[in-house]
XYZ file of C-alpha atoms in Angstrom:
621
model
C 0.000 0.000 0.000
C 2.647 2.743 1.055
C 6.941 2.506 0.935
C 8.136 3.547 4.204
C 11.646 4.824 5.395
C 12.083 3.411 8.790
C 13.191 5.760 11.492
C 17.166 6.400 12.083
C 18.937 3.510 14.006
C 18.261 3.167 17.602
C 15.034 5.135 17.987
C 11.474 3.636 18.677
C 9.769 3.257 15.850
C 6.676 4.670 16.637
C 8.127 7.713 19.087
C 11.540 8.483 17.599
C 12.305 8.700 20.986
C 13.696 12.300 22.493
C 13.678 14.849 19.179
C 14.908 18.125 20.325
C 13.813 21.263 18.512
C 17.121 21.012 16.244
C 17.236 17.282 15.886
C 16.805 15.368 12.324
C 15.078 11.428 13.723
C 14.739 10.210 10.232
C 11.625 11.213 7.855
C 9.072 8.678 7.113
C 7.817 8.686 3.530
C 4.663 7.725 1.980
C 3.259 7.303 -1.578
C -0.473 7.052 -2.611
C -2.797 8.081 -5.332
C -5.115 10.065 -3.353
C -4.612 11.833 0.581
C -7.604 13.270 2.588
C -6.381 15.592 5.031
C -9.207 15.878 7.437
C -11.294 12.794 8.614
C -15.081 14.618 9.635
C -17.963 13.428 7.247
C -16.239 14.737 3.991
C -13.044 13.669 4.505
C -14.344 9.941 5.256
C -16.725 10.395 2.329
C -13.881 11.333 -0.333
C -11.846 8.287 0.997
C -14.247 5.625 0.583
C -14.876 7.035 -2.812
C -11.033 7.187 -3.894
C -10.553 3.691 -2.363
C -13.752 1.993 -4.157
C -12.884 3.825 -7.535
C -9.258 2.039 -7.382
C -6.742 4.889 -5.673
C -4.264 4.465 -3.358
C -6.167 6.260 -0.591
C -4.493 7.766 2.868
C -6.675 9.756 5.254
C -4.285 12.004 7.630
C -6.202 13.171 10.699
C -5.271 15.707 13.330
C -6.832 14.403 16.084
C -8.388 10.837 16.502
C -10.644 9.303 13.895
C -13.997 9.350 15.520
C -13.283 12.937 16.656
C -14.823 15.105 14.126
C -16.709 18.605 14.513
C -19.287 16.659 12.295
C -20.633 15.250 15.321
C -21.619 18.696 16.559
C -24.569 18.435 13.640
C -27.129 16.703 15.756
C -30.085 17.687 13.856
C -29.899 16.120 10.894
C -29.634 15.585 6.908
C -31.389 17.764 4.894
C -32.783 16.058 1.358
C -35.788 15.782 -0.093
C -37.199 12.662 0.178
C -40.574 13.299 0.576
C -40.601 10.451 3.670
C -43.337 13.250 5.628
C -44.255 15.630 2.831
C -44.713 13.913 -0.785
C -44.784 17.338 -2.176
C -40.857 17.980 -1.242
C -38.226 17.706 -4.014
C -35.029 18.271 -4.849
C -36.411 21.944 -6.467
C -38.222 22.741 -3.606
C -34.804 22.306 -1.479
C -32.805 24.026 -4.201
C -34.898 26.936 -4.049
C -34.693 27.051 0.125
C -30.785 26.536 -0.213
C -30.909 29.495 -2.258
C -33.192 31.867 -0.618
C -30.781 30.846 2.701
C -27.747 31.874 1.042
C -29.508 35.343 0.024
C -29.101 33.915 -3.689
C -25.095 34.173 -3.179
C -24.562 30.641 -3.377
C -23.000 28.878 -6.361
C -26.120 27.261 -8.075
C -24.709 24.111 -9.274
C -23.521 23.685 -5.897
C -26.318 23.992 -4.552
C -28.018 22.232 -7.616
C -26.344 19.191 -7.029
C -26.721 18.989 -3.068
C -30.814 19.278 -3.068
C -30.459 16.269 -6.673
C -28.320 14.016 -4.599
C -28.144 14.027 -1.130
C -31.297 11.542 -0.659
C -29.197 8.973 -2.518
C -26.045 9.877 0.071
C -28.846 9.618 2.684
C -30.150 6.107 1.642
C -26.815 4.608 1.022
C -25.556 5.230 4.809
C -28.134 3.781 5.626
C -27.204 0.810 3.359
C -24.091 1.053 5.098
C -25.418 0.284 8.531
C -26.449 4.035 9.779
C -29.699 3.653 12.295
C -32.282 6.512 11.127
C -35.317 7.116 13.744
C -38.654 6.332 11.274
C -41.674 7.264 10.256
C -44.912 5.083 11.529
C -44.976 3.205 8.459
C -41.132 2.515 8.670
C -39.684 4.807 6.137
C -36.627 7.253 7.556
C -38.354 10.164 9.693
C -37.506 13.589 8.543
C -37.751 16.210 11.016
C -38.552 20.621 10.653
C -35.646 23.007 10.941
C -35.304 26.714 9.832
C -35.252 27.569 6.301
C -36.907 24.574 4.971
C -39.984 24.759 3.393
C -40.727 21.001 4.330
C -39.569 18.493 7.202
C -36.678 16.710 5.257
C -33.784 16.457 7.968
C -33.329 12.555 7.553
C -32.241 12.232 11.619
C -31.448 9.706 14.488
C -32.370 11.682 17.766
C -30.496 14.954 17.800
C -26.800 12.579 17.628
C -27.162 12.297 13.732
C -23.640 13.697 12.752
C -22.528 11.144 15.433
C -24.082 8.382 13.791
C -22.893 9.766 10.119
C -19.552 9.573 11.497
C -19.877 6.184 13.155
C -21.006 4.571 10.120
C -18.340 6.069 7.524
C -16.002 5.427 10.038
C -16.648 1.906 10.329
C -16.856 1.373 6.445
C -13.596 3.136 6.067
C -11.173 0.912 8.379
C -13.858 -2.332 6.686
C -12.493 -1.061 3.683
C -8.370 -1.329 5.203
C -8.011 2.620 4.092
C -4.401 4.068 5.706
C -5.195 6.297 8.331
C -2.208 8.698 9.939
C -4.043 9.841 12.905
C -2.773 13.050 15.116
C -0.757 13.925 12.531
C -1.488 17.678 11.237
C -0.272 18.707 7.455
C 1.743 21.985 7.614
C 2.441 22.351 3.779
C 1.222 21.478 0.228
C 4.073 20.463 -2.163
C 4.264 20.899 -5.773
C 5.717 20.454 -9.558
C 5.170 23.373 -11.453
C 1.617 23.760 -11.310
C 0.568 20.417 -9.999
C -0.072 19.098 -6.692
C 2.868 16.654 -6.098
C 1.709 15.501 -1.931
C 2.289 17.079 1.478
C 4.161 17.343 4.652
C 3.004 16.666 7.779
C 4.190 15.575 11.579
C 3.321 12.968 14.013
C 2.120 14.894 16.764
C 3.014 12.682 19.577
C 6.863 12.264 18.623
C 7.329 15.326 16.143
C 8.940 13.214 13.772
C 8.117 14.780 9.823
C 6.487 12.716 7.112
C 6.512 13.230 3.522
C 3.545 12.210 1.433
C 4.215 11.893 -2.404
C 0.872 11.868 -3.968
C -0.655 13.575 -7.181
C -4.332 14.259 -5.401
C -4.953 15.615 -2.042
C -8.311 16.532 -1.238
C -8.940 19.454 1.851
C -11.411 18.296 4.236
C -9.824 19.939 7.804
C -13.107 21.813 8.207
C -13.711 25.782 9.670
C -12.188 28.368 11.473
C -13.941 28.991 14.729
C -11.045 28.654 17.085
C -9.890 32.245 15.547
C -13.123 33.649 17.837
C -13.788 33.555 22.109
C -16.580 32.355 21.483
C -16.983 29.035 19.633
C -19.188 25.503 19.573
C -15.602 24.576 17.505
C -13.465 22.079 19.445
C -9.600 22.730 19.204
C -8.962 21.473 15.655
C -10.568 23.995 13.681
C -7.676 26.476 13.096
C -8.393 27.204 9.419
C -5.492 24.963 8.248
C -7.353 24.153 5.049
C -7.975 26.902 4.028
C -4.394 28.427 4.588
C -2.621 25.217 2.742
C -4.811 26.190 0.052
C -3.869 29.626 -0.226
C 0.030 29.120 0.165
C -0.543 26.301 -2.790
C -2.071 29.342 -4.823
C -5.878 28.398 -4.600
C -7.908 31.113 -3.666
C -11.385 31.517 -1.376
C -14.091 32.968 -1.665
C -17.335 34.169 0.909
C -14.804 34.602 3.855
C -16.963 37.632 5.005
C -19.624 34.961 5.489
C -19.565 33.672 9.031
C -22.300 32.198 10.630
C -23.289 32.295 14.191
C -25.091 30.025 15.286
C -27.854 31.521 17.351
C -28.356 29.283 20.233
C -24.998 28.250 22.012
C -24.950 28.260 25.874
C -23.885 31.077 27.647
C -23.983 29.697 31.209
C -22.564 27.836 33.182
C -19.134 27.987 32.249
C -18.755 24.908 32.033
C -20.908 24.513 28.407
C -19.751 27.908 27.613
C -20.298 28.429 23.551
C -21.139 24.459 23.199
C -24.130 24.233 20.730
C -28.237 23.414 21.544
C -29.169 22.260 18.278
C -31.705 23.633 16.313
C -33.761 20.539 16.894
C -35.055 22.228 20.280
C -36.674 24.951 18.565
C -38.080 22.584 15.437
C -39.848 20.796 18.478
C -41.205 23.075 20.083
C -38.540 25.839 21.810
C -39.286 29.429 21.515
C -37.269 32.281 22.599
C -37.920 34.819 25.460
C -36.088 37.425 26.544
C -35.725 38.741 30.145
C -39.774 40.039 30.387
C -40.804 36.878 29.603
C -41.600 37.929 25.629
C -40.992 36.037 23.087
C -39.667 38.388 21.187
C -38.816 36.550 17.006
C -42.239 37.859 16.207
C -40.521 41.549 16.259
C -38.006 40.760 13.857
C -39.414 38.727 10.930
C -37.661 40.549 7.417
C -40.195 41.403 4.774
C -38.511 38.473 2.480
C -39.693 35.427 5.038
C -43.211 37.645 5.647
C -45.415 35.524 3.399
C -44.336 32.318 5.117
C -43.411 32.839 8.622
C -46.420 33.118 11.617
C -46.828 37.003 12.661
C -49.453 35.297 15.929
C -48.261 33.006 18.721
C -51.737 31.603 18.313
C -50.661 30.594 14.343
C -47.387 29.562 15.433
C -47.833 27.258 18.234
C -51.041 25.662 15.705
C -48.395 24.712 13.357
C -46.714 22.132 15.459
C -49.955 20.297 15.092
C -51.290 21.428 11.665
C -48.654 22.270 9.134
C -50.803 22.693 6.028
C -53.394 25.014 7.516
C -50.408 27.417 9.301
C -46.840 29.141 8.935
C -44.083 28.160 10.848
C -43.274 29.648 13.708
C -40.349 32.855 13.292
C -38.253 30.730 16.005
C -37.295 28.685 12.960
C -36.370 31.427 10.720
C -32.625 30.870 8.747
C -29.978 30.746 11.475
C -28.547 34.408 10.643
C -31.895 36.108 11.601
C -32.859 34.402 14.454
C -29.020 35.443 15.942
C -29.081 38.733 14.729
C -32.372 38.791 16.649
C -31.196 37.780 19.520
C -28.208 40.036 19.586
C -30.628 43.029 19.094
C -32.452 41.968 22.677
C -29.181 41.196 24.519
C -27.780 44.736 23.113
C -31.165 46.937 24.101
C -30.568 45.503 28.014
C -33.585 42.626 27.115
C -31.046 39.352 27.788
C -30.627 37.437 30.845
C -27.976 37.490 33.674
C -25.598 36.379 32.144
C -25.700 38.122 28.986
C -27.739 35.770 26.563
C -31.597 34.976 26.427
C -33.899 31.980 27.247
C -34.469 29.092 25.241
C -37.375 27.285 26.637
C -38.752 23.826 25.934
C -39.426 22.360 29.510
C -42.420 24.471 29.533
C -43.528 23.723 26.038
C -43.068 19.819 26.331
C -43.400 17.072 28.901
C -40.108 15.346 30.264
C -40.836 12.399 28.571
C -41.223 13.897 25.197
C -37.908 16.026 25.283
C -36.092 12.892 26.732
C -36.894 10.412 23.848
C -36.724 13.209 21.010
C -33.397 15.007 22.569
C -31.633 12.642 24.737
C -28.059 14.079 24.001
C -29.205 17.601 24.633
C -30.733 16.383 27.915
C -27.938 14.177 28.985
C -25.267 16.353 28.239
C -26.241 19.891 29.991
C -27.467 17.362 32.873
C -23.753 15.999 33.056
C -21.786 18.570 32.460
C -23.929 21.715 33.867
C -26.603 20.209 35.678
C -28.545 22.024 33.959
C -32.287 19.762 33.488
C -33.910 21.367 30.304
C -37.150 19.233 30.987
C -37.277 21.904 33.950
C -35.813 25.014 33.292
C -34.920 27.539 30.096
C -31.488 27.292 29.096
C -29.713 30.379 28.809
C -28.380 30.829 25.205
C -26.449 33.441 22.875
C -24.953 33.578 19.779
C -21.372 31.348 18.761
C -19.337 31.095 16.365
C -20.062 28.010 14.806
C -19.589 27.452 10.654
C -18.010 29.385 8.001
C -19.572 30.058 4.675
C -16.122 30.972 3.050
C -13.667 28.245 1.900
C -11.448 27.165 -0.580
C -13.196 28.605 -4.234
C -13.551 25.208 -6.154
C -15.230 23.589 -9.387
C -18.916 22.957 -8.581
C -18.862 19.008 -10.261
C -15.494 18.324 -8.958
C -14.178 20.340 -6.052
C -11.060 20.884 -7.561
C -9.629 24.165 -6.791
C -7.341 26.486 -8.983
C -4.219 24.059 -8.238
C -4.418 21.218 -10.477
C -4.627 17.643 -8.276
C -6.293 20.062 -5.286
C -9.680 19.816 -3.866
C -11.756 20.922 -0.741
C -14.956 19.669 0.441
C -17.170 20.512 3.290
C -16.560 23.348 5.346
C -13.086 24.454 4.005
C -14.885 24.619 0.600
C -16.873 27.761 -0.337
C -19.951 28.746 -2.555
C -22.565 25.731 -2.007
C -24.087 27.845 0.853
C -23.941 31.686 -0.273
C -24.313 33.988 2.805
C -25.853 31.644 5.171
C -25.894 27.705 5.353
C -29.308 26.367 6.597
C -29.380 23.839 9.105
C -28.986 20.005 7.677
C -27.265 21.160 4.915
C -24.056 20.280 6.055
C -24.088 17.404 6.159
C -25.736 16.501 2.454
C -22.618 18.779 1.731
C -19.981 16.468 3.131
C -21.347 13.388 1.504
C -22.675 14.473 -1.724
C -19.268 16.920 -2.467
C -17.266 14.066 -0.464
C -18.239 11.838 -2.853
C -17.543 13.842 -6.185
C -14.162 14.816 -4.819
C -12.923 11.100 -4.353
C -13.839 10.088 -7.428
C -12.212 13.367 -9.767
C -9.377 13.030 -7.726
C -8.865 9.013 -8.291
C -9.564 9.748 -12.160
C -7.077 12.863 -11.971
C -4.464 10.521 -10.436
C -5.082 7.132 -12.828
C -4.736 9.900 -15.774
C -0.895 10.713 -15.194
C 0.497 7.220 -15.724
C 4.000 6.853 -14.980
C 4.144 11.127 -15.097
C 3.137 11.900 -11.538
C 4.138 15.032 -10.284
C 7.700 14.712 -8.076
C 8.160 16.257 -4.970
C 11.224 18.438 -4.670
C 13.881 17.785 -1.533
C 14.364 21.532 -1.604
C 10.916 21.926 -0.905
C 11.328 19.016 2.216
C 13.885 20.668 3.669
C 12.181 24.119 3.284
C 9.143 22.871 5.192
C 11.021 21.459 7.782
C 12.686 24.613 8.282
C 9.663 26.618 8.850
C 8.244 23.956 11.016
C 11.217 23.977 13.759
C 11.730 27.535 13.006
C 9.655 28.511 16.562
C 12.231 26.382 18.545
C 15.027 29.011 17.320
C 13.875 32.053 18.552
C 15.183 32.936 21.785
C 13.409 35.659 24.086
C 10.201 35.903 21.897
C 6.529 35.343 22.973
C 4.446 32.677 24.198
C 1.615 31.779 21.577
C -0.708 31.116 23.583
C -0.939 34.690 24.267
C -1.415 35.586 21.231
C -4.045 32.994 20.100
C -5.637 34.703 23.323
C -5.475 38.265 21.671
C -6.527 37.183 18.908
C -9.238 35.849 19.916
C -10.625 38.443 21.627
C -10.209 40.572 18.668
C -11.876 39.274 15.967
C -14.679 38.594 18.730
C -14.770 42.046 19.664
C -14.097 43.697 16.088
C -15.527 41.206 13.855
C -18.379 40.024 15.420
C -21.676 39.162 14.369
C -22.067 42.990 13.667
C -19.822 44.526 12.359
C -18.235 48.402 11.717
C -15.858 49.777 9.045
C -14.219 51.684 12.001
C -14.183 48.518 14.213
C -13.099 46.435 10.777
C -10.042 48.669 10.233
C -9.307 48.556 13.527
C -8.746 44.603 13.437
C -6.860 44.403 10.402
C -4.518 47.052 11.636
C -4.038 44.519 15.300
C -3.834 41.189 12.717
C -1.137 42.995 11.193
C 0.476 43.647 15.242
C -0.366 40.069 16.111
C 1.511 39.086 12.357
C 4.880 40.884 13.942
C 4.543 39.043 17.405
C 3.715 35.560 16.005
C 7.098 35.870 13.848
C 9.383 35.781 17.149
C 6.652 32.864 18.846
C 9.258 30.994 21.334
C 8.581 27.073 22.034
C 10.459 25.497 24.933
C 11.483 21.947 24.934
C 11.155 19.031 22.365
C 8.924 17.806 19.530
C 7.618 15.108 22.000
C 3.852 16.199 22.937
C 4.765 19.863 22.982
C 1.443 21.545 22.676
C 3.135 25.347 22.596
C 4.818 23.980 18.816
C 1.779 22.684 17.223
C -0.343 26.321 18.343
C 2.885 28.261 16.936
C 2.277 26.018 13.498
C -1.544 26.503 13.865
C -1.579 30.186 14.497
C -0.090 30.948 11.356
C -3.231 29.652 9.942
C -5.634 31.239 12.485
C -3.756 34.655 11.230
C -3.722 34.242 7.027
C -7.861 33.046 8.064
C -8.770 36.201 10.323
C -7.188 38.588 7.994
C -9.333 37.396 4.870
C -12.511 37.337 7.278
C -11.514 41.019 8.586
C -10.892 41.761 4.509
C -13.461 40.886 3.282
C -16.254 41.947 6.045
C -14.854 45.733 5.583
C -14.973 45.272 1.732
C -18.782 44.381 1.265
C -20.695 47.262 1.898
C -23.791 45.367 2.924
C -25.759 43.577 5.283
C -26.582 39.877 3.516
C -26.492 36.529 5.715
C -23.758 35.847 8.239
C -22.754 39.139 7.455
C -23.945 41.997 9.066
C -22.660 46.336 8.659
C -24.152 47.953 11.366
C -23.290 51.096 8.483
C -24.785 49.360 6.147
C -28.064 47.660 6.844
C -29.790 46.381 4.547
C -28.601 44.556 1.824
C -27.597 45.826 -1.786
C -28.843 44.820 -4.967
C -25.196 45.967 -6.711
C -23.242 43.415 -3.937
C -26.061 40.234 -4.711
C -24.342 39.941 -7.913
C -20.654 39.045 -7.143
C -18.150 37.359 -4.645
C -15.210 38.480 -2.742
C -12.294 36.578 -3.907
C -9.189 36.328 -1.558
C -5.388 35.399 -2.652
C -2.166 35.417 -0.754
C 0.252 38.147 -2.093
C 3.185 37.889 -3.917
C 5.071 38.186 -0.653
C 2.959 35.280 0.756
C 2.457 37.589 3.786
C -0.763 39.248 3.610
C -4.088 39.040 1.580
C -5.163 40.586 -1.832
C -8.949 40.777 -2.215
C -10.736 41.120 -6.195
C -14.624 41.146 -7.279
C -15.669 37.999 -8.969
C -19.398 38.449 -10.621
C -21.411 35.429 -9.474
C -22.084 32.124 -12.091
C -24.562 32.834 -14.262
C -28.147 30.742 -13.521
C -29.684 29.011 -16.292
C -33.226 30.276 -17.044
C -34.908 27.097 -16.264
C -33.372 27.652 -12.145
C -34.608 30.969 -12.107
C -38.253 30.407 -12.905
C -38.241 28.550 -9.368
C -37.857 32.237 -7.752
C -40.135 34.003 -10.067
C-alpha cells in the first residue's frame, strides 16, 4: 500500500524517541494516489470514494478518527425525500438553499446537493447508519429553519454522530491508511501540480513526507480564531491556509455564521451548541420580560411564510398545512441577529444571553426520547435539566460560509490535483448555510471529490508530479523555526489576543471603524507571532503545534476582517451595522481572496457570481 523509510537507528519506531527542537530522527515517507487531510464526514466520504474507484487512498487526521466537529450536527440531513411531505423535491430544497444563502450561493452547488443528497442519505443507511422512522417505517424527517418542508433525515439529535460512526466503520472495513494526530503543515508541488504534502506525528514530532498527485482538503472551519466558539480545538483554518500558500484562492470569507443558540452559562458549556432541533420541536425564545420576542423581527422576504401570531405559530406544530411556521425557525442568521438586538437593548438574561425554553412547552418524557443528548449532556456537564428550566443561550461562532473557491462538479480548486470539500470549501451555501445542509454537503461533495481526484491521479500514468527535496527541507525549516527564537513570545498569548479581537471587532455585527481597527491589530499580532518561542522538544509539545496553527488562524482572520470591511452590505452571516440592509449591486458578485506575492498578507478582487440558467430561475419568479 505505502513505501516507508524506517526511522534512524536506535530510535522507537513509533516515538523516535527524544527529538529536540534542532534534531533530524529520520523522515518517514509515503506514496499514494489520493490523501484526505481531514477525517469529519467529507473527509471519510472522499476516501471511501477514492478507495472503491481504485486509488491508493491515505486519510491524515489531526486528532483521533472518531473525533470530528461533524458530530456537533445533531439535527440532521437535509434532502428531499418526501418520507413526511410527498410534495418535497429536490427543487423545492434548491430553491430554500438558495433563498438561505440570500441567492449568493453557487447554483450548481447547490443544484447538485438538493439532486443528490437523498441517494447519500439512503446509502448510509445501506451502510449500517440507524435513522429514527416514520410510523410506516420509512426514515423520519424532522422541521428546521429555512426549509420549506420536514426533510432532515435524523437519528435523535446525535445524527452527525451516527454519520460519522457509520463512515467510520466502512472506512477501516475497507483497510483505508489512516495517519491519525498527525497535522499537514504544507502542500508540495511540480510546477503547477499538486505533487503531496508534509506533515508531523504529533506525539513524537517526527516529519512525514507524502508523495501523492491528489490531495483533497477536508480539515473543516475556522472557529477557534473567535472567544466564542461551539468549535473544538482542531478547527484552526489549516485548510484553508494550505490552500492559499498552494495558490488556490477563497471565496465568501466575510460569510460567518453564528449560530444563534450556544450556551452562555454555566461555564462549564460555555459556547457548546443546543441544536436547532429544540426549537423545530417546540422551543421558543424569550427574553428577560418573559416575551418572546422573534415575532418583532421577521424581514419582509420570510413575511409571506413565517407566523406574525403566537396563536398561528404554536397551531403549526400540530397542523402544518393550515399554518406558517413559527419565526423561532427562521434561517440561522436572523434568528441570531435577533437575539443580539435583545441582549444589546438591556432585554437578555444574567448572564448576557436569552432563554431558550422547551421544559415548559413539552413534557419530560417527550424532550427525553426526542433530545436525549441535549438532555444528557447539559445534565452531566452543567446540571442544567432542560425538561425543567430555560437554558440560557447566545450567539457562537459556529460554521463558516467561506472556503477554498472550487469547481462545482469536482471540487477541484485552482491548483491542479487540489480539492476541498465541506466546510473548508466555499460557494454551495452563499451567505448563510441552513441547518442540515451540512451534512448533504460532506457526503454528496465528499463523494464527487474522491472520485475526480482518483480519475485525476489514474490519468498521469508513470508522469506523476515529483516532490522536490528543496521543498522538504524548506518545510522542515519553517516547522522547527519557533524552537530558534530565543526571548520571543508565548503563543498562547497571542491565540488569546486574537481571539478576543476578531470577537470584539468582527463580530456578528460589524463596523468599518471597528473592521479597520482589526486588520490594523492582525497585522500587530503578524509581527509578534514571527518571534513565537517554544520550549522543549517535539515530544507532545502543545506550545509547537499552536505556533504552526496560528499561522493559519492569522492568514484566516485577515481574509474574514478583509473581506467583512470590503462588502458594503448587510446579507447573511454578514452583518454592517453602516450598512443595513442589503444591496442589490453586492447580490451579484463574490469576494475573492489570494495570498500576495510576498505570501504575507491578503489581496482581495470582485468575482461576478455564475450565471443561472433560465430554467433555475423560474423557481424564484
Amino acid at each position: 500500500m505505502s513505501e516507508t523509510n524506517g526511522p534512524a537507528e536506535g530510535r522507537h519506531p513509533m516515538t523516535g524517541n527524544a527529538l529536540s527542537g534542532d534534531a533530524q530522527g529520520g523522515m518517514e515517507r509515503h506514496t499514494y494516489d489520493v490523501v484526505v487531510i481531514g477525517a469529519g464526514g467529507a473527509g471519510l466520504r472522499a476516501a471511501i470514494a477514492a478507495h472503491e474507484s481504485g486509488a491508493r487512498t491515505a486519510i491524515v487526521c489531526k486528532s483521533l478518527l472518531g473525533k470530528a466537529h461533524t458530530v456537533m450536527a445533531e439535527g440532521g440531513i437535509a434532502a428531499a425525500m418526501g418520507n413526511r411531505w410527498p410534495e418535497d423535491n429536490w427543487e423545492v430544497h434548491f430553491r430554500d438553499t438558495m433563498r438561505g444563502g440570500k441567492m449568493l450561493n453557487n447554483w450548481r452547488m447547490a443544484q447538485l446537493h438538493a439532486q443528490e443528497a437523498p441517494e447519500r442519505v439512503q446509502e448510509l443507511e445501506d451502510w449500517g447508519a440507524l435513522f429514527d422512522r416514520t410510523d410506516d417505517g420509512l426514515i423520519s424527517q424532522r422541521d428546521f429553519g429555512g426549509h420549506k418542508y420536514a426533510r432532515l433525515a435524523h437519528v435523535g439529535d446525535r445524527t452527525g454522530l451516527e454519520m460519522i460512526r457509520t463512515l467510520q466503520q466502512r472506512a477501516v472495513a475497507l483497510g483505508i491508511d489512516v495517519f491519525m494526530e498527525c497535522t499537514v503543515t504544507d502542500i508540495f508541488k511540480d510546477g503547477s501540480k499538486v505533487a503531496g504534502a508534509f506533515a508531523y506525528w504529533r506525539e513524537s514530532g517526527r516529519f512525514i513526507v507524502f508523495d501523492a498527485p491528489s490531495v483533497i482538503l477536508a480539515t473543516g472551519g475556522i472557529g477557534k480564531s473567535f472567544k466564542v466558539t461551539s468549535n473544538s480545538w482542531e478547527y484552526t483554518g489549516d485548510g484553508h491556509a494550505l490552500a492559499m500558500r498552494a495558490g488556490a484562492s477563497l471565496i465568501n470569507m466575510e460569510f460567518v455564521q453564528f449560530h444563534p443558540t450556544g450556551m452562555v452559562w454555566p461555564p462549564s458549556v460555555k459556547g457548546l451548541l443546543v441544536t436547532e432541533s429544540v426549537r423545530g420541536d417546540g422551543g421558543i425564545l424569550k427574553n428577560s420580560e418573559g416575551k418572546r420576542f422573534m415575532f418583532d423581527y421577521i424581514p419582509e422576504f420570510f413575511k409571506a411564510e413565517t407566523a406574525d401570531t403566537v396563536e398561528e405559530a404554536d397551531a403549526w406544530y400540530d397542523d402544518k398545512k393550515n399554518n406558517r411556521r413559527p419565526p423561532e425557525l427562521l434561517p440561522r442568521d436572523e434568528v441570531a441577529r435577533a437575539i443580539n438586538s435583545e441582549i444589546k437593548a438591556g432585554r437578555g438574561t444574567p448572564h448576557g444571553g436569552i432563554y431558550l425554553d422547551i421544559a415548559s412547552r413539552r413534557t419530560p418524557e417527550f424532550i427525553r426520547k426526542r433530545l436525549p443528548s441535549m438532555y444528557h449532556q447539559f445534565k452531566e456537564l452543567a446540571d442544567v435539566d432542560i425538561t425543567a428550566e430555560p437554558m440560557e443561550i447566545g450567539p457562537t461562532c459556529h460554521y463558516v460560509m467561506g472556503g477554498v473557491e472550487v469547481d462545482a462538479d469536482t471540487q477541484e480548486s485552482a491548483v491542479t490535483g487540489l480539492y476541498a470539500v465541506g466546510e473548508c470549501s466555499g460557494g454551495m451555501h452563499g451567505s448563510n448555510r441552513l441547518g442540515g445542509n451540512s451534512l448533504g454537503d460532506l457526503l454528496v461533495f465528499g463523494k464527487r471529490a474522491g472520485e475526480a481526484a482518483t480519475t485525476y491521479a489514474a490519468s498521469l500514468g508513470d508522469h506523476r508530479p515529483r516532490v522536490d527535496e528543496a521543498d522538504v527541507k524548506a518545510a522542515q525549516t519553517s516547522a522547527l523555526a519557533p524552537f530558534e527564537v530565543e526571548g520571543g513570545e508565548n503563543p498562547y498569548t497571542i491565540q488569546s489576543d486574537l481571539q478576543q479581537s476578531m470577537n470584539d471587532l468582527v463580530g456578528i455585527i460589524r463596523t468599518r471603524t471597528e473592521l479597520e481597527e482589526s486588520l490594523a491589530e492582525i497585522e500587530a499580532f503578524k509581527v509578534r507571532a514571527s518571534t513565537m518561542v517554544v520550549e522543549g522538544h517535539r515530544q507532545y509539545n502543545p506550545g509547537w503545534h499552536l505556533a504552526l496553527d496560528l499561522r493559519n488562524m492569522l492568514i484566516v482572520s485577515e481574509c474574514i476582517a478583509k473581506a467583512a470591511l470590503a462588502r458594503e452590505e448587510s446579507r447573511g452571516g454578514h452583518t454592517r451595522d453602516d450598512f443595513p440592509g442589503p444591496n442589490d449591486e453586492w447580490g451579484t458578485k463574490n469576494l475573492v481572496v489570494n495570498l500576495n506575492e510576498a505570501g504575507t498578507g491578503v489581496d482581495l478582487h470582485e468575482k461576478p457570481l455564475p450565471e443561472m440558467p433560465d430554467e433555475l430561475k423560474g423557481y424564484f419568479a
